[in-house]
Coordinates of C-alpha atoms in Angstrom, one line a residue:
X1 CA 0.0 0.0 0.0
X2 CA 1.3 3.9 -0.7
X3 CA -0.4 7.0 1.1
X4 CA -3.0 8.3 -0.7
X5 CA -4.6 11.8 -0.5
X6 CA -7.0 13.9 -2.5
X7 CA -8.2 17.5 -1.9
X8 CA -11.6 17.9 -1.7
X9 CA -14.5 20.5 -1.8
X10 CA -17.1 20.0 0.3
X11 CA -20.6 21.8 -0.4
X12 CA -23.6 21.4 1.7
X13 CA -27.1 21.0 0.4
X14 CA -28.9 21.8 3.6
X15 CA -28.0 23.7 7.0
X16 CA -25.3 22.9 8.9
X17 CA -24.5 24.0 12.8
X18 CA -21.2 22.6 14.1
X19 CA -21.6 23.7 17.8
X20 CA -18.2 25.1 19.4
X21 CA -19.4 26.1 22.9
X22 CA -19.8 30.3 22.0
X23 CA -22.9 31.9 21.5
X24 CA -23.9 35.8 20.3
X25 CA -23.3 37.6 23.8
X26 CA -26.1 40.3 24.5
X27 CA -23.2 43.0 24.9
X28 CA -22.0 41.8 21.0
X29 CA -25.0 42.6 19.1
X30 CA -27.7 44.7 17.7
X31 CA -31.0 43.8 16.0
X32 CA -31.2 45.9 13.0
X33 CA -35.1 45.8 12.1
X34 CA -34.8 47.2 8.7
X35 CA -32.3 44.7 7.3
X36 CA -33.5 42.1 9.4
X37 CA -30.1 41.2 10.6
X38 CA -27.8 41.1 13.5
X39 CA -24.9 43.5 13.7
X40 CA -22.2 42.0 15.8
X41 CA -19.6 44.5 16.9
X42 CA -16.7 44.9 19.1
X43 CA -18.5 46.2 22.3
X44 CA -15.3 48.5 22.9
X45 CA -15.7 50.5 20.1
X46 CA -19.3 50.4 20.6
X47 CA -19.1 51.8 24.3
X48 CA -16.2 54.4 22.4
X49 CA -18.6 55.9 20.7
X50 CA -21.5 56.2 23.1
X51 CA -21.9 59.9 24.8
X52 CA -20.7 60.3 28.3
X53 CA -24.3 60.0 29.6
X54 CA -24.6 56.6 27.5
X55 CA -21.3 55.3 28.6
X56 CA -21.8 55.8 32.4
X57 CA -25.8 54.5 32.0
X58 CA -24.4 51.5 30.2
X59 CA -21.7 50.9 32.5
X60 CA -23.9 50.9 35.4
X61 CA -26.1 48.4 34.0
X62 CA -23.7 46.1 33.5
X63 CA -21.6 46.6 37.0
X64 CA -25.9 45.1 38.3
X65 CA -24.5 41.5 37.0
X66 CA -28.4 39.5 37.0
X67 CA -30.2 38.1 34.9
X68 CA -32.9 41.1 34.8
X69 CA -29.8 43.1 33.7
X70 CA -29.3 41.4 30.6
X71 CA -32.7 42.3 29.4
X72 CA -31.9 46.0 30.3
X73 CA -28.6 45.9 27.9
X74 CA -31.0 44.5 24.9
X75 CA -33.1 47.3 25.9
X76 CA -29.9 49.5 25.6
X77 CA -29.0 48.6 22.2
X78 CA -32.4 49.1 20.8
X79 CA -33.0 51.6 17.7
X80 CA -28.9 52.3 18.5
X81 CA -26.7 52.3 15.2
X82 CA -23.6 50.0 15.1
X83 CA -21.1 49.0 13.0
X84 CA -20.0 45.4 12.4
X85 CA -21.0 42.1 10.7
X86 CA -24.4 40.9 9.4
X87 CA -26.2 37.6 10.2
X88 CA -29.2 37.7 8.6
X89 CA -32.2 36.0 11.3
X90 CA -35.2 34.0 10.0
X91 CA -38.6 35.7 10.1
X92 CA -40.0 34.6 13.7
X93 CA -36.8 35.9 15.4
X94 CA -37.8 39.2 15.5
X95 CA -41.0 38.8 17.1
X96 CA -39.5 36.6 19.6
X97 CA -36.7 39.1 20.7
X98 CA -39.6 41.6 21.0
X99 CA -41.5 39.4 23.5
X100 CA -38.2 38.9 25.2
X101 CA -37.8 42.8 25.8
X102 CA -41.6 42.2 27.3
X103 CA -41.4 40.0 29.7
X104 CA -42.6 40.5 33.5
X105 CA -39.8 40.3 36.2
X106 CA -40.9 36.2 37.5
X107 CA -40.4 35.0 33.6
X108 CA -37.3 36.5 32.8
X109 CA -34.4 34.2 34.1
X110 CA -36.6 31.1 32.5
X111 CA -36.9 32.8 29.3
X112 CA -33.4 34.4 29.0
X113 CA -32.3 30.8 29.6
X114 CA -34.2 29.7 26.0
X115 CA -33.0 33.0 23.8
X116 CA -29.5 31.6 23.8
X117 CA -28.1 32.0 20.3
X118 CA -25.6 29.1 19.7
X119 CA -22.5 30.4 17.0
X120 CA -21.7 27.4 14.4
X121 CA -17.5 26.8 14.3
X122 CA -15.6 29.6 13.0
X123 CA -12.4 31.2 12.4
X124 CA -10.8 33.5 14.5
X125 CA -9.0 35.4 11.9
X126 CA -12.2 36.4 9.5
X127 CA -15.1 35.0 11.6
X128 CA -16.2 33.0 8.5
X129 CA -17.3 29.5 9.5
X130 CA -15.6 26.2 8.9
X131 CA -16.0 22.7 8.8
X132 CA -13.7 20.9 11.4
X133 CA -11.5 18.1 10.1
X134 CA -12.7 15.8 13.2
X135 CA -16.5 16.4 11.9
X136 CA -15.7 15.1 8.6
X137 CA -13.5 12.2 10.4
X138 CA -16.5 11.2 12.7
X139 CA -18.7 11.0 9.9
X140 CA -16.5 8.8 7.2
X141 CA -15.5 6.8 10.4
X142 CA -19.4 5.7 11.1
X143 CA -19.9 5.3 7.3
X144 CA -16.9 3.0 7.7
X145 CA -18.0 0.8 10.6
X146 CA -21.4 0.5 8.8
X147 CA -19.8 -1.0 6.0
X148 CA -18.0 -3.3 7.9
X149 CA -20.9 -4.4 10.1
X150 CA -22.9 -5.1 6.8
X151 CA -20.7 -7.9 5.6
X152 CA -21.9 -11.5 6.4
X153 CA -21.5 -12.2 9.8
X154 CA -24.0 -11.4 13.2
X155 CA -22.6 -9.2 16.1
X156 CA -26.2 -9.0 18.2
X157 CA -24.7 -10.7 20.6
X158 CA -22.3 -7.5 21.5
X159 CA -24.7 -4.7 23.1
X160 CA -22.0 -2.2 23.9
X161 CA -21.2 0.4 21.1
X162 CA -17.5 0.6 22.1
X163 CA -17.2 -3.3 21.8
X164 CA -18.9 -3.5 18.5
X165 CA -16.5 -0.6 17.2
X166 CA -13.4 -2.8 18.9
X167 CA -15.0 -6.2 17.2
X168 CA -15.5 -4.2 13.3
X169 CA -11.8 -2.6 13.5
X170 CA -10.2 -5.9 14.9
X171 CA -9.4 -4.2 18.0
X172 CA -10.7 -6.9 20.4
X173 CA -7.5 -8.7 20.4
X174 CA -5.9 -6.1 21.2
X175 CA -4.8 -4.8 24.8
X176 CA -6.3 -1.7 26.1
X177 CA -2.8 0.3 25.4
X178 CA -2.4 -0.7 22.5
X179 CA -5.9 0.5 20.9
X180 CA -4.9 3.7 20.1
X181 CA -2.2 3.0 18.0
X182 CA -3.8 0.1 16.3
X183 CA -6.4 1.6 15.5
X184 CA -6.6 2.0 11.3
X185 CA -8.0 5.4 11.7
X186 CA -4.8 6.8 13.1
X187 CA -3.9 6.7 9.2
X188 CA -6.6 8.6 8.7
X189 CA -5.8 12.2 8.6
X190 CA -8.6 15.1 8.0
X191 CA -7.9 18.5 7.3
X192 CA -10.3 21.0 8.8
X193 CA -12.2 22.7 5.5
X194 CA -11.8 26.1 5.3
X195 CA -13.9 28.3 4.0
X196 CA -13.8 29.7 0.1
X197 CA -15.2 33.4 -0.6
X198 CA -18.1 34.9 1.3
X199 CA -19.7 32.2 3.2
X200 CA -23.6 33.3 4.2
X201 CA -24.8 32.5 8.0
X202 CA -27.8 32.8 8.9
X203 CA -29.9 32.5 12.5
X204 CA -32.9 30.0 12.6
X205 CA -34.8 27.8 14.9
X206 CA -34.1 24.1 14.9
X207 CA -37.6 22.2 16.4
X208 CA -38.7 18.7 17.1
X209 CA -40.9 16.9 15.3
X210 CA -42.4 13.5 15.7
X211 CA -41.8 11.2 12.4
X212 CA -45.2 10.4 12.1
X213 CA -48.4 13.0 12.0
X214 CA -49.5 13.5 15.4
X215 CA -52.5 15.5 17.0
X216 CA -49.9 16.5 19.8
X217 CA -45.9 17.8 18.9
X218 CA -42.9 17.2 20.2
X219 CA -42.1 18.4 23.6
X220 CA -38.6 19.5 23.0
X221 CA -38.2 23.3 23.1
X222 CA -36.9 25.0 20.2
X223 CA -33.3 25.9 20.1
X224 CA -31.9 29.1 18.5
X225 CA -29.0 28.5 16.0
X226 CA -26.5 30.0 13.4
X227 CA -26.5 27.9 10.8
X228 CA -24.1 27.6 7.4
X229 CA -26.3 28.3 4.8
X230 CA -27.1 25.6 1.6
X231 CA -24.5 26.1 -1.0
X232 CA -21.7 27.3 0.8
X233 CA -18.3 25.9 0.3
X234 CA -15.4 24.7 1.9
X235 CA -11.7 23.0 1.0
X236 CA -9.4 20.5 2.9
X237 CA -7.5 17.3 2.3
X238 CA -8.2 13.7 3.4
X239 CA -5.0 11.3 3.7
X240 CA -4.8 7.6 4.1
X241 CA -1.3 7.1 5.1
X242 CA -0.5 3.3 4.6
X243 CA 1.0 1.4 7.4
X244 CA 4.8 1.1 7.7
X245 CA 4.7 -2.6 9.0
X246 CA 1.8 -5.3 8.5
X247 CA 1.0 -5.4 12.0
X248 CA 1.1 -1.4 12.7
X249 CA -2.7 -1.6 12.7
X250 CA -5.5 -4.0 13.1
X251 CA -6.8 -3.6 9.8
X252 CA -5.9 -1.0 6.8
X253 CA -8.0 1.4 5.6
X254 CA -7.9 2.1 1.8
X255 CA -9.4 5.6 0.8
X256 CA -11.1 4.4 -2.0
X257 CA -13.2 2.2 -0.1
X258 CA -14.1 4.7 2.9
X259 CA -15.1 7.6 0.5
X260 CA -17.8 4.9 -1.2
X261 CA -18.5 3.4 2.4
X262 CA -19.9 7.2 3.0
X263 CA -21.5 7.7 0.0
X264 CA -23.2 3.6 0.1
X265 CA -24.0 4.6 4.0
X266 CA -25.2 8.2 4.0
X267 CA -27.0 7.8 0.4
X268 CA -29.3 4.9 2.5
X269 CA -30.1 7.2 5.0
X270 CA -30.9 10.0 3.1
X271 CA -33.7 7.8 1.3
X272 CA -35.1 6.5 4.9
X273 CA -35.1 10.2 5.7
X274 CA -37.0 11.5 2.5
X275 CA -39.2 8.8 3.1
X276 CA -39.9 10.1 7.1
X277 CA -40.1 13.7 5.9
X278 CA -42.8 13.3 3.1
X279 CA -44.4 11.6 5.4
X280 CA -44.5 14.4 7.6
X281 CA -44.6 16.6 4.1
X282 CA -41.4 18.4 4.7
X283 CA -39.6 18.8 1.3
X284 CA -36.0 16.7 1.2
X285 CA -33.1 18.9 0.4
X286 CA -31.9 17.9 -3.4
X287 CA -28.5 16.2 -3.5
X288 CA -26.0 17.6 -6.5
X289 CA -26.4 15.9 -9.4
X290 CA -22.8 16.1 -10.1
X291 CA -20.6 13.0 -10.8
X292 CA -18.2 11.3 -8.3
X293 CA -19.6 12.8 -5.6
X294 CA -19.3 11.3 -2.0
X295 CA -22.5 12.2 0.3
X296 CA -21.7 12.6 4.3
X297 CA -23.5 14.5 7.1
X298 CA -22.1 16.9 9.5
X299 CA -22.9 18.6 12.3
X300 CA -25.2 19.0 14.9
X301 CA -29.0 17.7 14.4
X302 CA -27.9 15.2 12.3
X303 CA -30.0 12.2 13.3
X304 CA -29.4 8.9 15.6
X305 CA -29.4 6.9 13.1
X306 CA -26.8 8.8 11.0
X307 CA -24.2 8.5 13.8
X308 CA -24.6 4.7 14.7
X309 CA -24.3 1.3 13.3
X310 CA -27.4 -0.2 10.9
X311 CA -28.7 -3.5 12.9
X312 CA -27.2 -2.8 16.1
X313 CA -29.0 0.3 17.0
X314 CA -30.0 0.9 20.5
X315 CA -31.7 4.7 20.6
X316 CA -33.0 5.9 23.6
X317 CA -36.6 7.3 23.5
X318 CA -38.1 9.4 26.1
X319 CA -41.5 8.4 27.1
X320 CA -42.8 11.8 29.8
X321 CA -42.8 11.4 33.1
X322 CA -39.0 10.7 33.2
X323 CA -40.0 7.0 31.2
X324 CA -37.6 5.8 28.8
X325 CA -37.2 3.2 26.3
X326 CA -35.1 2.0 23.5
X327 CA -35.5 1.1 20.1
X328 CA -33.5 0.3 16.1
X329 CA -35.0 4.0 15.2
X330 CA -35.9 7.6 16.8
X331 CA -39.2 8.6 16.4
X332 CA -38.8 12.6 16.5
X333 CA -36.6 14.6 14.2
X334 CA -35.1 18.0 14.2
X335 CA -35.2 20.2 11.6
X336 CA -34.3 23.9 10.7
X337 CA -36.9 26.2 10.8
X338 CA -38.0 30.0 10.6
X339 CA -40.4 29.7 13.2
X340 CA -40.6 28.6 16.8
X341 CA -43.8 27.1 16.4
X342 CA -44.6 26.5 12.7
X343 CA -47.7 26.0 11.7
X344 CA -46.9 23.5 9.0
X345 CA -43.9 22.0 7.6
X346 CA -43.3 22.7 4.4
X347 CA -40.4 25.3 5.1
X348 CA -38.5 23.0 7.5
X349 CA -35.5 21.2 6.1
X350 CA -33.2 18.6 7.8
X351 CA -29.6 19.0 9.0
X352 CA -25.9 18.6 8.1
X353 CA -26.5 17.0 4.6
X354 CA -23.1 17.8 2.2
X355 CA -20.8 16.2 -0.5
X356 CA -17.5 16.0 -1.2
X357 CA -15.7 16.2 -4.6
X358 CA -12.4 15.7 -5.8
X359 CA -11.0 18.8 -6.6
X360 CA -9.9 19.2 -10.1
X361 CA -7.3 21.8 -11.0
X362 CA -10.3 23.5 -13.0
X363 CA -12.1 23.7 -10.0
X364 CA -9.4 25.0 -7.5
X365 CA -7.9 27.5 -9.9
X366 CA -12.1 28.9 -9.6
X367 CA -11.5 28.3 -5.7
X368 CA -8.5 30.3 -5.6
X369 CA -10.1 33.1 -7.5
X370 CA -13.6 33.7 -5.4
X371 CA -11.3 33.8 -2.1
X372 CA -9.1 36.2 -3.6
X373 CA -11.8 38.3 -4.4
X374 CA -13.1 37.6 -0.8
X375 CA -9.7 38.3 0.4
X376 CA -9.5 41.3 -1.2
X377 CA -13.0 42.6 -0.7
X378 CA -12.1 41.8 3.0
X379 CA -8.5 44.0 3.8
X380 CA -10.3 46.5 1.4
X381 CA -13.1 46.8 4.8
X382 CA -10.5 46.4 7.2
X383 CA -8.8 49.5 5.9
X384 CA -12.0 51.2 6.1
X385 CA -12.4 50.1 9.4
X386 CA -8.9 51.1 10.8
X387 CA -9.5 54.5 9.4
X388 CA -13.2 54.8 11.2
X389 CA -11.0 53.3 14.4
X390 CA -8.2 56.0 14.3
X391 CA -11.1 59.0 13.8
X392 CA -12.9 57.6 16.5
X393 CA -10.0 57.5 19.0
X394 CA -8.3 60.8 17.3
X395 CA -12.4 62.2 18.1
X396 CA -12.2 60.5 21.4
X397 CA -8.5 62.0 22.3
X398 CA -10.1 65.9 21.6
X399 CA -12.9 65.1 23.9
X400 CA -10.7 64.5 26.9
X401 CA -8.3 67.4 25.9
X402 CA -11.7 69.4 25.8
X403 CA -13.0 67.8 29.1
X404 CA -9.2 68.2 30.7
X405 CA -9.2 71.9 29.6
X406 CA -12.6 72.6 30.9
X407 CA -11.3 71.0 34.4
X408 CA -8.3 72.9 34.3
X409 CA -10.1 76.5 33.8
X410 CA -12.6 75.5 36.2
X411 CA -9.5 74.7 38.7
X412 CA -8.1 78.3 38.0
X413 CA -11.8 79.9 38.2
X414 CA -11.9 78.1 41.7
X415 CA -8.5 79.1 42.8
X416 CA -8.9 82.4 42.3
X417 CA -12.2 83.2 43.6
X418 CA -10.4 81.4 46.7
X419 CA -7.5 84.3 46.5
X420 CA -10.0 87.2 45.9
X421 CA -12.0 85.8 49.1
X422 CA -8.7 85.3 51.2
X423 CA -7.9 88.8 50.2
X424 CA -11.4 90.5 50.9
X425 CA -10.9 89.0 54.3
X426 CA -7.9 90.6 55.0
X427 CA -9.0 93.7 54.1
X428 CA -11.1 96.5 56.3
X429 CA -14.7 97.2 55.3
X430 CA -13.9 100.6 53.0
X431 CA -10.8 98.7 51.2
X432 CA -13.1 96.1 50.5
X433 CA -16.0 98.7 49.3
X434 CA -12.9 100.3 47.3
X435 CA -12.1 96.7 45.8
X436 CA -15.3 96.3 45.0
X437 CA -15.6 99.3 42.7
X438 CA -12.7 98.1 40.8
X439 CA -15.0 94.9 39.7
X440 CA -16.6 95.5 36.7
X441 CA -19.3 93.3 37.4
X442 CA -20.5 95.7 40.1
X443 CA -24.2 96.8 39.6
X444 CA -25.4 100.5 38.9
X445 CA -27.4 100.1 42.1
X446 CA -24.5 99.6 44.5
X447 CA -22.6 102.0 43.1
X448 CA -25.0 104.3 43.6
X449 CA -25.1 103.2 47.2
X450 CA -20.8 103.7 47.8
X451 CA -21.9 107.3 46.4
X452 CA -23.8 107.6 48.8
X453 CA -21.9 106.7 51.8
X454 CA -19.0 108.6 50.7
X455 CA -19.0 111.0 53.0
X456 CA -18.5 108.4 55.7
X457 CA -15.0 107.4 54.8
X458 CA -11.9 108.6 56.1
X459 CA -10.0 111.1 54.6
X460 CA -7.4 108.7 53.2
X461 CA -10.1 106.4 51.7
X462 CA -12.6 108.7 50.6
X463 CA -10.4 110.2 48.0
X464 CA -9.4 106.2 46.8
X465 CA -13.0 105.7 46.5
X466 CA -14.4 108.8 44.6
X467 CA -11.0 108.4 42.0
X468 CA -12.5 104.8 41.5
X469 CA -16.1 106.7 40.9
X470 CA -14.6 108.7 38.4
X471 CA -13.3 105.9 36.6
X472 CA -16.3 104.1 36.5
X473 CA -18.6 106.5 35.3
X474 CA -15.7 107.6 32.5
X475 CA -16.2 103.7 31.7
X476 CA -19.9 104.0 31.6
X477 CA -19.7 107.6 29.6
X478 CA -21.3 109.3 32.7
X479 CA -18.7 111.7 33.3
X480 CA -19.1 114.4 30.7
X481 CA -21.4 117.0 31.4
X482 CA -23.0 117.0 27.7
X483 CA -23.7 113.0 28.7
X484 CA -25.0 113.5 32.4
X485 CA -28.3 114.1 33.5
X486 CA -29.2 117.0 35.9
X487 CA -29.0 114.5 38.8
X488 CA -25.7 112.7 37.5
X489 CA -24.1 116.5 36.7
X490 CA -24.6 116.6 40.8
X491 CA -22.7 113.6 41.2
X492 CA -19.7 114.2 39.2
X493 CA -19.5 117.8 40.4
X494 CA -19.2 116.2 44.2
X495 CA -16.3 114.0 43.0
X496 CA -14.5 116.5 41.2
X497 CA -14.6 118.6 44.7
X498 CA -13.0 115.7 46.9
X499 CA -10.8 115.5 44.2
X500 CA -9.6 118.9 43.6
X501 CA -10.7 119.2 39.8
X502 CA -12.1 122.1 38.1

């Protein structure tokens, strides 16, 4: 035997959700109502460009840290532009996430518990999603076992899973350390499949529902996923590496016979499927018409009896009331929908269905070009989006200069009306009278007043205090005669006296 590998394009023909334990945090996302879409952003940029009211209002929502709280933020974000990427959401999600904004204080930990939305597996780097290599491994490696278990002998008598696996892969003879590396998948190498050009998510419901028509559903609640819309595509490399010695595994693998294992094993299921879902007149996804194809199912959702071995099924069925049994078949099925609660099923679909082609240089050279459009498209928004980061922060930096200059004249405003008080009470009541008619907020009123009064001052004062008379009524134009009125003409002719002036 010599390795084998081939590059492959996988394609799917129906949603696919490959969980990874993150979901859409409330803090990372708007609804945007007239797009019908989520906007997920980077919350720090988000909170950048909030006003100072906003900012402190959101932080202090957040510092609560309950359950009620996170209702408050999607309160917060409502009707509030962002910037960021799109996931379009099926058509009962917004009415759902308005009667989740709705709800009474005693419902709101329950039902914040359901409106978790579950990401599919992506890539750090671009956020597109992918299709992990150990997905595609699982999935050729059940296809596998079931074409083993199909041959011509009986293995009823073996009820665990784990022991049929051992008994199919020749593994039973075998001690416990040495399983691993006898096993013939450890030849088997999967790359993950990355994604090629702009690869569409989208956010739907996936609901239960019973195989056969039924007066009462499914009792399963709906989940809320993001799922890798049909079409999308996706590139990596499966090797068979052959064994270095006969006895380095229990049994070789050759690749030609586990990519038609998946396509024999998954093609069979697909018919029992379409067969359930007309049925239960849901529409089966079409497979590509397209030669050499192998079919394989990924993912989440993707059935009982798609993960485990024909004949030797033993699938647990929940009966209510915390009953169980088990049978060779499941009796509900999830499929992706728009609705929490459809009212029929002619828009639901079934999950993780796919094939994988060879990829012919024709084909690739195609690949290559979509991603470098992608790829290009892609730096092309990141350059936009550093610029809109560097006038935001460059915005950001002149409002705290602003706010630090403000602070700073209100520091020297505060400071000196500290020295003028420390120095008014220092001073004797006529300095601070003269002081005071040096202020040129002073009012007509009190000057009139000081007038007055004038005669009350001592000698040394009273002269200070009519020069500072006769420099504001200059200021005023009150001094002239031709500008003075009969009672004013009185005035200045009293100063000029004290002062010695003609």
């Amino acid at each position: 035997m010599e390795n084998k590998r081939i590059k492959c394009c996988l394609q799917n023909f129906s949603p696919i959700h490959i969980g990874c334990d993150e979901v859409y945090e409330p803090t990372g996302f708007v609804v945007d109502r007239n797009k019908n879409c989520l906007i997920i952003f980077d919350p720090l940029l988000f909170i950048a460009k909030l006003s100072r009211f906003d900012r402190e209002k959101f932080s202090a929502i957040c510092k609560k840290g309950t359950i009620e709280s996170i209702l408050e933020i999607y309160k917060f974000f409502q009707n509030r532009p962002a910037q960021g990427r799109s996931v379009k959401i099926c058509d009962g999600f917004l009415d759902h996430y308005n009667q989740v904004l709705k709800l009474p204080t005693q419902k709101i930990k329950k039902e914040l518990n359901n409106f978790k939305i579950e990401r599919t597996a992506f890539c750090a780097f671009d956020q597109r999603p992918y299709i992990p290599g150990s997905a595609v491994k699982g999935a050729l490696r059940t296809a596998y076992l079931n074409s083993l278990a199909n041959e011509d002998r009986d293995y009823s008598s073996i009820k665990a899973h784990k022991k049929l696996e051992e008994k199919l892969l020749h593994l039973d003879r075998v001690s416990n350390k040495e399983k691993i590396y006898k096993d013939p998948f450890r030849l088997v190498k999967v790359s993950d499949f990355m994604p090629v050009g702009d690869i569409k998510t989208k956010i739907c419901y996936a609901v239960n529902k019973k195989k056969k028509m039924s007066d009462s559903e499914a009792k399963r609640l709906a989940q809320i996923l993001e799922i890798i819309q049909p079409g999308s595509l996706f590139v990596g490399e499966i090797i068979v590496n052959a064994p270095q010695t006969r006895d380095a595994v229990s049994c070789a693998i050759e690749l030609k016979n586990l990519l038609e294992s998946s396509h024999f094993f998954y093609g069979k299921e697909k018919s029992r499927e379409d067969s359930e879902l007309n049925d239960i007149k849901v529409v089966s996804p079409e497979t590509h018409r397209v030669k050499d194809i192998t079919l394989i199912r990924v993912g989440r959702h993707s059935g009982a009896e798609s993960v485990t071995i024909e004949k030797y099924r033993d699938i647990k069925i929940k009966l209510g009331n915390h009953n169980q049994t088990f049978k060779d078949h499941s009796t509900t099925i999830w499929l992706a929908s728009e609705f929490r609660n459809p009212n029929h099923n002619k828009l639901l679909s079934p999950f993780g269905w796919a094939a994988l082609n060879p990829l012919t240089p024709d084909m690739e050279k195609q690949l290559k070009v979509d991603e470098a459009v992608f790829q290009n498209n892609l730096n092309q928004a990141l350059i936009e989006e550093k610029r809109k980061q560097e006038e935001l922060l460059l915005q950001k930096k002149q409002e705290q200069d602003g706010r630090q200059k403000e602070k700073q004249q209100e520091e020297e405003i505060r400071k000196a009306k500290e020295q003028r008080a420390a120095e008014l009470e220092a001073m004797t009541p006529e300095q601070r009278i003269l002081a005071e008619l040096g202020d040129s907020s002073i009012l007509e009123n009190r000057v009139v007043e000081i007038y007055n009064k004038i005669d009350e001052f001592s000698e040394e004062n009273k002269r200070a205090i009519a020069m500072a008379l006769k420099k504001y009524w200059e200021a005023c134009g009150k001094w002239k005669k031709k500008n003075c009125s009969k009672k004013q003409r009185i005035k200045v002719q009293k100063i000029k006296e004290i002062l010695e002036e003609s």
